[in-house]
Short mmCIF file of C-alpha atoms and ligand atoms in Angstrom, two decimals:
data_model
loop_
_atom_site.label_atom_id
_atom_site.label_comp_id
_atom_site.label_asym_id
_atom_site.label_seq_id
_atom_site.Cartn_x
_atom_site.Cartn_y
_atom_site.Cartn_z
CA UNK Z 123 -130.04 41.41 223.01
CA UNK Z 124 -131.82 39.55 225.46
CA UNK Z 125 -135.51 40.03 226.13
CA UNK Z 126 -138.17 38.88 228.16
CA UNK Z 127 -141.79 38.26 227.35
CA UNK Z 128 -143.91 38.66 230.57
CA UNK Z 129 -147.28 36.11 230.05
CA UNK Z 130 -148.46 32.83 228.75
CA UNK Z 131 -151.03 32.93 226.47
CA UNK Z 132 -151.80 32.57 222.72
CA UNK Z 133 -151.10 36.52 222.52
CA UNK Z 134 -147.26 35.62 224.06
CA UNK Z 135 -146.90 32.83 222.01
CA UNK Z 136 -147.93 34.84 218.74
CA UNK Z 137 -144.89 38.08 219.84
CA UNK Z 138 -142.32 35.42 220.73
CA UNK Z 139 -142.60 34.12 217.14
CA UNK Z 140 -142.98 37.35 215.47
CA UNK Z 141 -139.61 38.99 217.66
CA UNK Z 142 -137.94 35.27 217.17
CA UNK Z 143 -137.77 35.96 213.24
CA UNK Z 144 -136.06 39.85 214.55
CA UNK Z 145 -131.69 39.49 214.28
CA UNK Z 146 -130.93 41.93 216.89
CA UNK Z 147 -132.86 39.22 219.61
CA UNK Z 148 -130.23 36.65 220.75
CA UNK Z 149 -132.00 35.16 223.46
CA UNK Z 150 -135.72 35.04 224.19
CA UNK Z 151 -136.76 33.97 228.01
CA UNK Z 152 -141.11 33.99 228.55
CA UNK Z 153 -142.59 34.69 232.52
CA UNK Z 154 -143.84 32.09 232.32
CA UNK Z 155 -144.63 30.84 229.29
CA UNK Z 156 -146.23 27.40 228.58
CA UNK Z 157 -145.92 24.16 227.16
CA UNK Z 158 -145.79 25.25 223.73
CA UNK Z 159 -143.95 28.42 223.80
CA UNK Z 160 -140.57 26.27 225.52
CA UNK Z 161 -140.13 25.36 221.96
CA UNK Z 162 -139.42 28.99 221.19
CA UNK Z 163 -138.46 30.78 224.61
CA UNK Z 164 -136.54 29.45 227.54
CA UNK Z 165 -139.34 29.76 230.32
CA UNK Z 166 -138.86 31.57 233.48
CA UNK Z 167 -141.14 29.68 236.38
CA UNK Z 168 -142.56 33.64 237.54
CA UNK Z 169 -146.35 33.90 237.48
CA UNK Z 170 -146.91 37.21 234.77
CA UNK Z 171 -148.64 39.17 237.99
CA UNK Z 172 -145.37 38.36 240.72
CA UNK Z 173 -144.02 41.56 239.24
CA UNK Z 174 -141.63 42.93 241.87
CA UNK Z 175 -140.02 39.44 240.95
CA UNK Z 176 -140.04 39.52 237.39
CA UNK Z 177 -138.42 42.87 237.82
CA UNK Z 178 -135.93 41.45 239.93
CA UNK Z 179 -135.24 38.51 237.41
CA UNK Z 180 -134.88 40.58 234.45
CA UNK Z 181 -132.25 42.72 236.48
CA UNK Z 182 -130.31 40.14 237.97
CA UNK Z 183 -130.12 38.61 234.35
CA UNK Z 184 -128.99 40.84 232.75
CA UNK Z 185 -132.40 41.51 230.66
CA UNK Z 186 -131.93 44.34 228.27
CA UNK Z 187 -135.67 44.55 227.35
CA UNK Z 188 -139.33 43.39 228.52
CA UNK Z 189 -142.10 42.92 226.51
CA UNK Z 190 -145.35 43.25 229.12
CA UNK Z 191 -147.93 41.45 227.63
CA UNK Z 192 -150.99 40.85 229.84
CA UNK Z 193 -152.93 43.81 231.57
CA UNK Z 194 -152.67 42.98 235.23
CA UNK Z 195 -149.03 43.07 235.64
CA UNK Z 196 -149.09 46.56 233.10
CA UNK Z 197 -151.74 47.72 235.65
CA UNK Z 198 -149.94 46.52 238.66
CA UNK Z 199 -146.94 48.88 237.91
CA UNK Z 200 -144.83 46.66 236.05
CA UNK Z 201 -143.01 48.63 233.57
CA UNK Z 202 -142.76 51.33 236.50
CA UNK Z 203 -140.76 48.97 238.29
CA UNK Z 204 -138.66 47.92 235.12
CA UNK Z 205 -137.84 51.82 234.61
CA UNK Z 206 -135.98 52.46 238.24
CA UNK Z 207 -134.21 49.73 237.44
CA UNK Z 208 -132.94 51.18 234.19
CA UNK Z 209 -134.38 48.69 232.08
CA UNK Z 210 -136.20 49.51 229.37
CA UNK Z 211 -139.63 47.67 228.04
CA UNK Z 212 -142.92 47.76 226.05
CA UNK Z 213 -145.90 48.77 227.71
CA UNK Z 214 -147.54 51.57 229.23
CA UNK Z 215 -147.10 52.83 232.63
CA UNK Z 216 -149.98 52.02 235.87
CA UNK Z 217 -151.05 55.50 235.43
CA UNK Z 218 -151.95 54.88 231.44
CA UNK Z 219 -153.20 51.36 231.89
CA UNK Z 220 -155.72 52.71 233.98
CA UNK Z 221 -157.29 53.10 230.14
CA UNK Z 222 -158.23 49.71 230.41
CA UNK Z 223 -158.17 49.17 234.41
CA UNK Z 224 -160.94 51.76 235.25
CA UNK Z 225 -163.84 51.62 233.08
CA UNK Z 226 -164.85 54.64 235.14
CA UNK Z 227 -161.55 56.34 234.22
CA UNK Z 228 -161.75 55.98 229.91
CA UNK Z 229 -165.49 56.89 229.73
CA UNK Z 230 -164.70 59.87 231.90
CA UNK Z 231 -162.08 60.79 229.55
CA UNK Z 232 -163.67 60.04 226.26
CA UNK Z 233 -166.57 61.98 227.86
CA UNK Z 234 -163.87 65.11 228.54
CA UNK Z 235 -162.26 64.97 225.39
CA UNK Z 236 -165.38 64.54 223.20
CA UNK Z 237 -164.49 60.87 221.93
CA UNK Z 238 -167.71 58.78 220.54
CA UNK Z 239 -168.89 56.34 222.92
CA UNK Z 240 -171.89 54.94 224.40
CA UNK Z 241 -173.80 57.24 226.88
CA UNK Z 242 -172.86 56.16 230.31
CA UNK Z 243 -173.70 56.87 234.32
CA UNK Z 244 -171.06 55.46 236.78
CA UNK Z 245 -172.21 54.52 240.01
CA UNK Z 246 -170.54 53.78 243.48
CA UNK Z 247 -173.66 53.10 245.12
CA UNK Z 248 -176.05 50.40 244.57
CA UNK Z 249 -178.96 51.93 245.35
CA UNK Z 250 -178.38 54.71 243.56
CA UNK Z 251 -177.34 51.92 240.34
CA UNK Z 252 -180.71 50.58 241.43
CA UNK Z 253 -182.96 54.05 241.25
CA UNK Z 254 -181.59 54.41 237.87
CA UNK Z 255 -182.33 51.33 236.09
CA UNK Z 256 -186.04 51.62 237.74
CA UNK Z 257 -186.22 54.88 235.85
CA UNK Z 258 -185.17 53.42 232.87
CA UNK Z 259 -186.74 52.71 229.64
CA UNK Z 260 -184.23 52.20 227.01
CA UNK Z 261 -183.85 48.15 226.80
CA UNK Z 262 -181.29 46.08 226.58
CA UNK Z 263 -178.80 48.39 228.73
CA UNK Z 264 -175.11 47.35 229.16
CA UNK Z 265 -173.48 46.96 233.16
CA UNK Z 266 -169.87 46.50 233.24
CA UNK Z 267 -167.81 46.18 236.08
CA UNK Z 268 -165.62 48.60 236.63
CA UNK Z 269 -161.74 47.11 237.01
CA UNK Z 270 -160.21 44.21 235.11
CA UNK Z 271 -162.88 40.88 235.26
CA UNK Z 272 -160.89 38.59 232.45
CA UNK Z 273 -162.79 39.98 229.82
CA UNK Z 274 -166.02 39.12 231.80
CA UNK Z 275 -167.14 42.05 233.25
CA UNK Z 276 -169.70 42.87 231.09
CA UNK Z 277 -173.21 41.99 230.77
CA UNK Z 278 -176.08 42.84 228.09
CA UNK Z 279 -179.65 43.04 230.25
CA UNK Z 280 -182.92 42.43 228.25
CA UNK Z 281 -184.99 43.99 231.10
CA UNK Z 282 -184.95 45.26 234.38
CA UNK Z 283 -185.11 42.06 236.57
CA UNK Z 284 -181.66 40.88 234.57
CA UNK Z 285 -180.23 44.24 235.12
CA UNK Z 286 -181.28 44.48 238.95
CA UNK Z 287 -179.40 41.19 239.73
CA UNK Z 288 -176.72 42.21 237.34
CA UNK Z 289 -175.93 45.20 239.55
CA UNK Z 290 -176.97 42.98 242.56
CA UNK Z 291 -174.16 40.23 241.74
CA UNK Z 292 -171.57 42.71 241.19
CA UNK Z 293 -171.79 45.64 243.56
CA UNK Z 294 -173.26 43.65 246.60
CA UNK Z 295 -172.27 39.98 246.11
CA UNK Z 296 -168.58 40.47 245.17
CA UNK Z 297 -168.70 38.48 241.88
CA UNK Z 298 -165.32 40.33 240.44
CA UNK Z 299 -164.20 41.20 243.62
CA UNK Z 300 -163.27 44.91 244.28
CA UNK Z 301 -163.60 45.33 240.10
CA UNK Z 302 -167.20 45.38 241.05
CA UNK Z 303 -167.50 47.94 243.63
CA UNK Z 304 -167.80 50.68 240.84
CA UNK Z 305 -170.17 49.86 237.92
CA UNK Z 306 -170.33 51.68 234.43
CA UNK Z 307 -173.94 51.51 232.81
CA UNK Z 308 -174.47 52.40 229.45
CA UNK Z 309 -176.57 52.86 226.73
CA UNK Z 310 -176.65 49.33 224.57
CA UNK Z 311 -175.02 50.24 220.59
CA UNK Z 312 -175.27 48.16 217.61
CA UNK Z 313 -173.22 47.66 214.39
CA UNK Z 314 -170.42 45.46 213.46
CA UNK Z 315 -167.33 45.62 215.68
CA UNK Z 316 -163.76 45.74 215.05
CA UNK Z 317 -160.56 45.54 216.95
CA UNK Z 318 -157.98 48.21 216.00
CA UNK Z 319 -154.54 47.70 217.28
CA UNK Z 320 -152.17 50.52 217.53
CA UNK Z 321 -148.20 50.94 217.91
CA UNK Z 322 -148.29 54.62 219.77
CA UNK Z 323 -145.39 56.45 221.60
CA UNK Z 324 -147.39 58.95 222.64
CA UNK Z 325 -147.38 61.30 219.83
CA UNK Z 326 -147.72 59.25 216.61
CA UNK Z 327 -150.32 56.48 216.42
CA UNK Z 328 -149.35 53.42 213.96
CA UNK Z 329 -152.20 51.67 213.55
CA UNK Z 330 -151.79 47.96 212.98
CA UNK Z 331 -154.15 45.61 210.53
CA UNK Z 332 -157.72 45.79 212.09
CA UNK Z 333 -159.41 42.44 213.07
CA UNK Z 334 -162.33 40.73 213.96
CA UNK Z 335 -162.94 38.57 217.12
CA UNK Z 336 -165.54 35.65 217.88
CA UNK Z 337 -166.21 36.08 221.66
CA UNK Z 338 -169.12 33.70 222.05
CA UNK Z 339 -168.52 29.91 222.52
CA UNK Z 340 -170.51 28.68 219.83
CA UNK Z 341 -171.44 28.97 216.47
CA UNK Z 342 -173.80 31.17 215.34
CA UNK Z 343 -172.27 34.37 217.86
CA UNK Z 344 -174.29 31.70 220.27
CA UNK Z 345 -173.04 30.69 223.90
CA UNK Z 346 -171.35 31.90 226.42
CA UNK Z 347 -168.59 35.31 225.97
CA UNK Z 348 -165.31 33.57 226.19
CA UNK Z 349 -162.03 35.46 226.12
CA UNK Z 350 -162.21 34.85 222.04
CA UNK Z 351 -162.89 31.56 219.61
CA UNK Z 352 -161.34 32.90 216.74
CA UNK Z 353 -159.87 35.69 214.73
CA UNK Z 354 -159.92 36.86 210.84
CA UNK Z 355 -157.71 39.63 209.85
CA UNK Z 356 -158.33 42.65 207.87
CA UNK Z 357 -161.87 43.35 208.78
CA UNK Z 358 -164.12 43.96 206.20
CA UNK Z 359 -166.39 46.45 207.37
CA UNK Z 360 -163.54 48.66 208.16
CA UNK Z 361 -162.51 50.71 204.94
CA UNK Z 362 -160.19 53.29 204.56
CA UNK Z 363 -162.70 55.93 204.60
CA UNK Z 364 -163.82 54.73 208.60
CA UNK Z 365 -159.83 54.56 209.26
CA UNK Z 366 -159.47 57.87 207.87
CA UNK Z 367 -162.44 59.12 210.23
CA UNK Z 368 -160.98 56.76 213.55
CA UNK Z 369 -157.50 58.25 213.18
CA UNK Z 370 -159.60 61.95 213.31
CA UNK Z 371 -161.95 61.21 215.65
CA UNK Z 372 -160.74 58.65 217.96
CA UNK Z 373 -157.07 57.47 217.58
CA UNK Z 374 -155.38 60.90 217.90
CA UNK Z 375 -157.65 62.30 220.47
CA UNK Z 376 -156.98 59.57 222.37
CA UNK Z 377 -153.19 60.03 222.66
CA UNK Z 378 -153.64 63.09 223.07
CA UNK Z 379 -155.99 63.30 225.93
CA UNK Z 380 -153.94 60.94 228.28
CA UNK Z 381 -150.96 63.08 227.61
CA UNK Z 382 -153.17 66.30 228.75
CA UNK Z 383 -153.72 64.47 231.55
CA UNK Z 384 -150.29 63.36 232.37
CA UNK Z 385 -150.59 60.25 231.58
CA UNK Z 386 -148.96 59.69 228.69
CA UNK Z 387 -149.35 56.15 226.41
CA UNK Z 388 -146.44 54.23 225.29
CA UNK Z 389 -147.21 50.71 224.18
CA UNK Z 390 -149.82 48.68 222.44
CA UNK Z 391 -153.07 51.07 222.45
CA UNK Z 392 -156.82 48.79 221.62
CA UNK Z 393 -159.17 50.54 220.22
CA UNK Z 394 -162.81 48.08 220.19
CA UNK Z 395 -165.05 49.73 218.20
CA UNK Z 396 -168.21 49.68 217.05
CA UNK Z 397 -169.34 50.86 213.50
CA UNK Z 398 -172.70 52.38 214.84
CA UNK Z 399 -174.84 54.08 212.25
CA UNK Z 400 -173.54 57.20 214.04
CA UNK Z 401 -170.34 56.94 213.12
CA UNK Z 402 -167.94 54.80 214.69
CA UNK Z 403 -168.04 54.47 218.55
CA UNK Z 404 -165.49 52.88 221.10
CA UNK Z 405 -166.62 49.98 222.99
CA UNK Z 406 -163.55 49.46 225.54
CA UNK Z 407 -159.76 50.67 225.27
CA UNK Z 408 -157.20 47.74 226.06
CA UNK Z 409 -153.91 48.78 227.14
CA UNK Z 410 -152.08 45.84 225.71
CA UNK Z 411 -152.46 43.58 222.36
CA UNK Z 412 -155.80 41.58 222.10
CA UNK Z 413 -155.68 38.09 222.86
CA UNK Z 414 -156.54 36.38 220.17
CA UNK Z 415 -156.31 39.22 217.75
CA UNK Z 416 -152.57 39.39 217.82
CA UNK Z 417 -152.38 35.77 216.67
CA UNK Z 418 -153.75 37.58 213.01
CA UNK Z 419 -152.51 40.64 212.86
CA UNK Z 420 -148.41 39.80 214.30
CA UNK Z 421 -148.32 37.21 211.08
CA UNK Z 422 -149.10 40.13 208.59
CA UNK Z 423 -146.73 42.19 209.96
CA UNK Z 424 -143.90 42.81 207.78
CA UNK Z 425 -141.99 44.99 209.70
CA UNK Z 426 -139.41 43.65 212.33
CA UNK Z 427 -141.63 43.84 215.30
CA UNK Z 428 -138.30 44.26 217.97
CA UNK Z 429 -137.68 47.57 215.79
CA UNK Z 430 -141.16 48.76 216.03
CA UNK Z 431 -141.19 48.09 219.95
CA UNK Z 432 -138.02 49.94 220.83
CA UNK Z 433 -139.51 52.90 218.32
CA UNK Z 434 -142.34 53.19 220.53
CA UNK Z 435 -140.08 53.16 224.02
CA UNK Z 436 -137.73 55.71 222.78
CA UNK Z 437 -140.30 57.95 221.38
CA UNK Z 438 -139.02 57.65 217.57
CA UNK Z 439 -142.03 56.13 216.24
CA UNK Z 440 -142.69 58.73 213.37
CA UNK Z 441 -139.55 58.27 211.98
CA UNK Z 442 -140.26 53.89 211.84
CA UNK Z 443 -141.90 52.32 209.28
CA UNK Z 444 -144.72 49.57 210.13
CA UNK Z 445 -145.80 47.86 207.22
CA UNK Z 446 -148.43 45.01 207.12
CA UNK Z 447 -148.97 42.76 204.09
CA UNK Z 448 -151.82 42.99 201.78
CA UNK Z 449 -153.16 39.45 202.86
CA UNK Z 450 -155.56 38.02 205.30
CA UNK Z 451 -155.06 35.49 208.38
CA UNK Z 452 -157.09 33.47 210.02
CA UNK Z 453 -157.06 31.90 213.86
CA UNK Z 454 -158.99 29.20 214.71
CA UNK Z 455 -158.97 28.24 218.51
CA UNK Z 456 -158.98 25.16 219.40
CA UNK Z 457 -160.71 24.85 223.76
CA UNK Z 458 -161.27 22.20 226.13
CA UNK Z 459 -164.97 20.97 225.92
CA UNK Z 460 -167.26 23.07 228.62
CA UNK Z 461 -164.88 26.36 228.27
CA UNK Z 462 -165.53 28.79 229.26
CA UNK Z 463 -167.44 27.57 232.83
CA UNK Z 464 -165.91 24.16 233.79
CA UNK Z 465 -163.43 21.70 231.53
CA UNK Z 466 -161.18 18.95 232.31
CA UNK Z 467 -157.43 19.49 231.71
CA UNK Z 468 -154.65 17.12 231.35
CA UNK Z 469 -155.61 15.93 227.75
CA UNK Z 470 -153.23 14.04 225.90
CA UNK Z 471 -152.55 16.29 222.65
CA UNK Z 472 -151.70 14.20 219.07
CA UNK Z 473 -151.12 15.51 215.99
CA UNK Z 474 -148.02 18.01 216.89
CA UNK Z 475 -144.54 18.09 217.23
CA UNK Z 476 -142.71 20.15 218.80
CA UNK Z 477 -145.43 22.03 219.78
CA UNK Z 478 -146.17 22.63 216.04
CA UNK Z 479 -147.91 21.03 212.83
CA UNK Z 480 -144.94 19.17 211.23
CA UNK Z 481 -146.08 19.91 207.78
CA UNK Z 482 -145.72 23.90 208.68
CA UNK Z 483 -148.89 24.89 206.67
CA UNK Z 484 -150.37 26.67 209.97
CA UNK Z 485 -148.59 27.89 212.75
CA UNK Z 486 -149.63 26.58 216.43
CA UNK Z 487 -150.11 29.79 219.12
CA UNK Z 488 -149.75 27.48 222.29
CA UNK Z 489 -152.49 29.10 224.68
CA UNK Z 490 -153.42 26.36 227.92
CA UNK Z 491 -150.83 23.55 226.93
CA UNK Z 492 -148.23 21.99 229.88
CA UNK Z 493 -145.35 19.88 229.15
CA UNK Z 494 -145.12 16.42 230.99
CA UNK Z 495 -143.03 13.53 230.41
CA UNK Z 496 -141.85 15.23 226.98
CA UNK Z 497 -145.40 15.26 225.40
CA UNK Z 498 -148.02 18.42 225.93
CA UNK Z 499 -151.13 18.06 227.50
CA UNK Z 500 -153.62 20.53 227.90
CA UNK Z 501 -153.80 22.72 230.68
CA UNK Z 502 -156.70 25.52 230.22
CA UNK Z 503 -160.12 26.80 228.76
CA UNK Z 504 -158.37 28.15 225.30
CA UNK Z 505 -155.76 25.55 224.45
CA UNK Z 506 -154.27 26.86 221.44
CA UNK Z 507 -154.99 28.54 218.18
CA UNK Z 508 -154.44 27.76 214.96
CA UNK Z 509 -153.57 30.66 212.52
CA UNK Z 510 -153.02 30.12 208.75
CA UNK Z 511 -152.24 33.48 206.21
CA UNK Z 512 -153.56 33.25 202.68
CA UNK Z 513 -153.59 36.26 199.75
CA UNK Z 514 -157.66 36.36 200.60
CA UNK Z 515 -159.67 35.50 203.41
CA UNK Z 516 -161.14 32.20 202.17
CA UNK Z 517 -157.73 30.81 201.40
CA UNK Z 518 -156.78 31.55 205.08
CA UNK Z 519 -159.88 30.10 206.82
CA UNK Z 520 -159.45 27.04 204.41
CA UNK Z 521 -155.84 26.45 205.37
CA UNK Z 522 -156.78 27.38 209.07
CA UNK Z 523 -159.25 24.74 209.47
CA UNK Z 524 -157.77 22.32 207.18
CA UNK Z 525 -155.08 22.62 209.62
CA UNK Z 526 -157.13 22.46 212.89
CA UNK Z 527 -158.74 18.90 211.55
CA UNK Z 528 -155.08 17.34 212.36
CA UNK Z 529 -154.83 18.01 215.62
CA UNK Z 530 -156.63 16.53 218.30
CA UNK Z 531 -157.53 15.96 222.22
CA UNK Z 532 -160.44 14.57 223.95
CA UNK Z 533 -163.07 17.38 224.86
CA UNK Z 534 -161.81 19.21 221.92
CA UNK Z 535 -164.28 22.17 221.16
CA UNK Z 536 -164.18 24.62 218.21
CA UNK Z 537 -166.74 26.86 216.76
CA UNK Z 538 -167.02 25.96 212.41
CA UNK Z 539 -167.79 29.35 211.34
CA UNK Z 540 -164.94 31.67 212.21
CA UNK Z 541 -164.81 34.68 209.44
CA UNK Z 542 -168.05 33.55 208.05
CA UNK Z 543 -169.98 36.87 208.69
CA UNK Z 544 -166.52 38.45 207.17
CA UNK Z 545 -166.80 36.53 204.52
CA UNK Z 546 -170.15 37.30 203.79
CA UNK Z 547 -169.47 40.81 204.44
CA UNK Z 548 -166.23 41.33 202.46
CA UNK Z 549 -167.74 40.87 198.79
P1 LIG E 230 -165.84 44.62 226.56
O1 LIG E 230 -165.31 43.64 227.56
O2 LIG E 230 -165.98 46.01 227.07
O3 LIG E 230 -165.16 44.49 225.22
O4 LIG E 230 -167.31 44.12 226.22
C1 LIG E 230 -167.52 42.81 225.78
C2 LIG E 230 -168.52 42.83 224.67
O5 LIG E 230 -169.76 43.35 225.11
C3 LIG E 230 -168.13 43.72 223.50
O6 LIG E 230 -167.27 43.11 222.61
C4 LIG E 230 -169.49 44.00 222.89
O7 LIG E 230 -169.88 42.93 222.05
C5 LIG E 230 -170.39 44.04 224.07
N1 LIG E 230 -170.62 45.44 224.48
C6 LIG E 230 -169.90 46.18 225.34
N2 LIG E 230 -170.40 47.41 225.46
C7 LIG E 230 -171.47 47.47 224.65
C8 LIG E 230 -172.43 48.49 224.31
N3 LIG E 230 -172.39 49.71 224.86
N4 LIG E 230 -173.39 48.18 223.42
C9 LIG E 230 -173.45 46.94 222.87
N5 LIG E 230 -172.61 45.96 223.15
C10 LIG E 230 -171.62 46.20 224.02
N1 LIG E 231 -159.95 39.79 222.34
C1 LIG E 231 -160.29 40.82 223.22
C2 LIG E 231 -159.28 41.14 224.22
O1 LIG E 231 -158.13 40.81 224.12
O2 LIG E 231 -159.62 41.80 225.19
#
């Protein structure tokens, strides 16, 4: 079979490797890929969001499955397009990615279907946005951007004056374009979060090992939100008995409220959550795998992945077993100095080869690396992650940072406590 990985991130780096290890796969291409991953894929020069191209490639090419990674393209109509052209891949439609592309559109349905989430007014207007956050008195309050912002979209305001600019910045001065013109604000929740992953066809829901990210910059959950510093995998604070309830009270209702509403999810299905003393709330729905949770939770899967994703395309994901191992992970990324506002590229990297450590006791998820006269340089804010398994969570982050120590590049920023709050947490 041949298959194509639309994207070119840590996240693609992390399902190349997982479908590479997969028998039925005989040849791997990545849209477009990076430095790193042309180790593993042969890389197709089509930006991930040119997708009336891609879909054109993977026809003319005889593709016989896509794997749609990032959101824009899934939003943009992507696997829509791959359909009429007969071709099957793994991702929702643009009618169920608007889960993640409308913030306006999941809290309206998880308000409909009674999931748990934060209380929340949407507003078109700004002075209307503006009237109610006068009238409030319920501080911090949380203003997100409607559409897709990077992972940015959201901002936690201490008072009023934050919160009036907040709304100012987005609705009136453009700051995430048309994403802005729409703005969810909700009622500020506290707990420990966790990422849940699913498999889901639209009738079964497979959940996948939970996780925990690090979104701020620096240590001490201090700094600026990046798009994720680091991963540990399982999550502590979620036991079986708060799976049990999710899968109740969130997972399945889920599923089965975008199929009422015609709209049904096939593909990788996020659940963030947070473990509120209410019960356990959702934070955002991604339509796609998290980026950099997948680079812990792909390496613990013991299932072949390929076999899992055509499952969940053909609707015969009941009858598939997905099977994670009992162990932990850890990913520790590795970003240019300054990321996530400005950072130099073009950094020599040392300590690699082949795009990977040559002693093999990590594995190297190439995230912002180029290729250029046959040696990688650097190329964006996140330049790679380094993930390392272990049969408990201290082994991992050992091996993980052990391993991060041998590779280098100047600028080279990483936060030192990755998993520590896990740690502490896990007992
Ligand atoms: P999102 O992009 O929706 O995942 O939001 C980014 C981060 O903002 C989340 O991971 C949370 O840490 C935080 N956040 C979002 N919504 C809320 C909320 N209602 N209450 C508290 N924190 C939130
Ligand atoms: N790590 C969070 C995300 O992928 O959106």
């Amino acid at each position: 079979m041949k298959v194509l990985v639309v994207g070119g991130g840590g996240r693609e780096h992390a399902i190349i490797r997982k479908l590479k290890e997969s028998p039925e796969i005989t040849e791997l291409f990545a849209a477009p890929g990076n430095g790193g991953i042309g180790y593993d894929a042969v890389r197709v020069p089509i930006g991930a969001t040119e997708v009336e191209k891609i879909a054109d490639w993977a026809a003319e090419n005889g593709t016989d499955y896509v794997v749609v990674a990032p959101d824009d393209p899934l939003a943009m109509g992507l696997v829509d397009l791959l359909a009429a052209k007969g071709i099957p891949a793994f991702g929702p439609s643009a009618a169920a990615a608007q889960i993640e592309a409308s913030k306006a559109f999941s809290k309206d349905l998880m308000k409909k279907y009674h999931i748990p989430t934060a209380r929340y007014e949407t507003f078109d207007q700004v002075e209307k946005a503006r009237d109610y956050l006068r009238a409030n008195d319920n501080w911090p309050i949380v203003i997100k951007a409607d559409g897709l912002a990077l992972g940015k979209g959201v901002l936690i305001c201490e008072d009023l004056a934050q919160a009036l600019s907040a709304v100012e910045e987005m609705m009136v001065g453009g700051k995430f374009g048309a994403s802005g013109d729409r703005v969810v604000i909700e009622e500020f929740l506290t707990g420990p979060e966790v990422s849940v992953l699913s498999f889901t066809d639209g009738e079964t829901v497979a959940p996948m090992v939970s996780s925990m990210d690090h979104k701020r910059a620096l240590d001490g959950d201090k700094g600026l939100n990046t798009g994720g510093m680091g991963t540990v995998a399982p999550n502590p604070y979620y036991t079986p008995e708060i799976a049990a309830e999710c899968m109740e009270k969130i997972f399945l209702p889920t599923v089965h409220a975008m199929n009422a509403e015609g709209r049904t999810f096939k593909g990788c299905l996020y659940f963030g959550l947070m473990l509120t003393s209410d019960g356990p709330k959702v934070i955002e729905y991604n339509c796609r795998f998290g980026d950099p949770e997948t680079q812990v939770v792909l390496p613990l899967l013991e299932s072949d992945l390929f076999t899992v994703m055509q499952a969940v395309t053909q609707g015969r994901l009941k009858e598939t077993e997905v099977k994670f191992s009992s162990g932990s992970a850890a990913c520790v990324v590795l970003a240019s100095g300054g990321y996530p506002e400005h950072y130099e590229k073009g950094k020599a990297i040392s300590g690699l080869e082949k795009g990977q450590l040559p002693g093999g006791e990590a594995v190297v998820y190439h995230a912002g690396t180029e290729e250029k006269e046959g040696a990688l340089v650097t190329s964006g804010g996140r330049v790679m992650g380094v993930t390392a398994k272990g049969e408990t969570l201290k082994e991992a982050l050992d091996k993980a940072y052990a391993a991060a120590e041998k590779i280098s590049f100047e600028g080279l920023h990483k936060r030192t406590d990755i998993g520590a709050r896990a740690l502490a947490a896990g007992k």
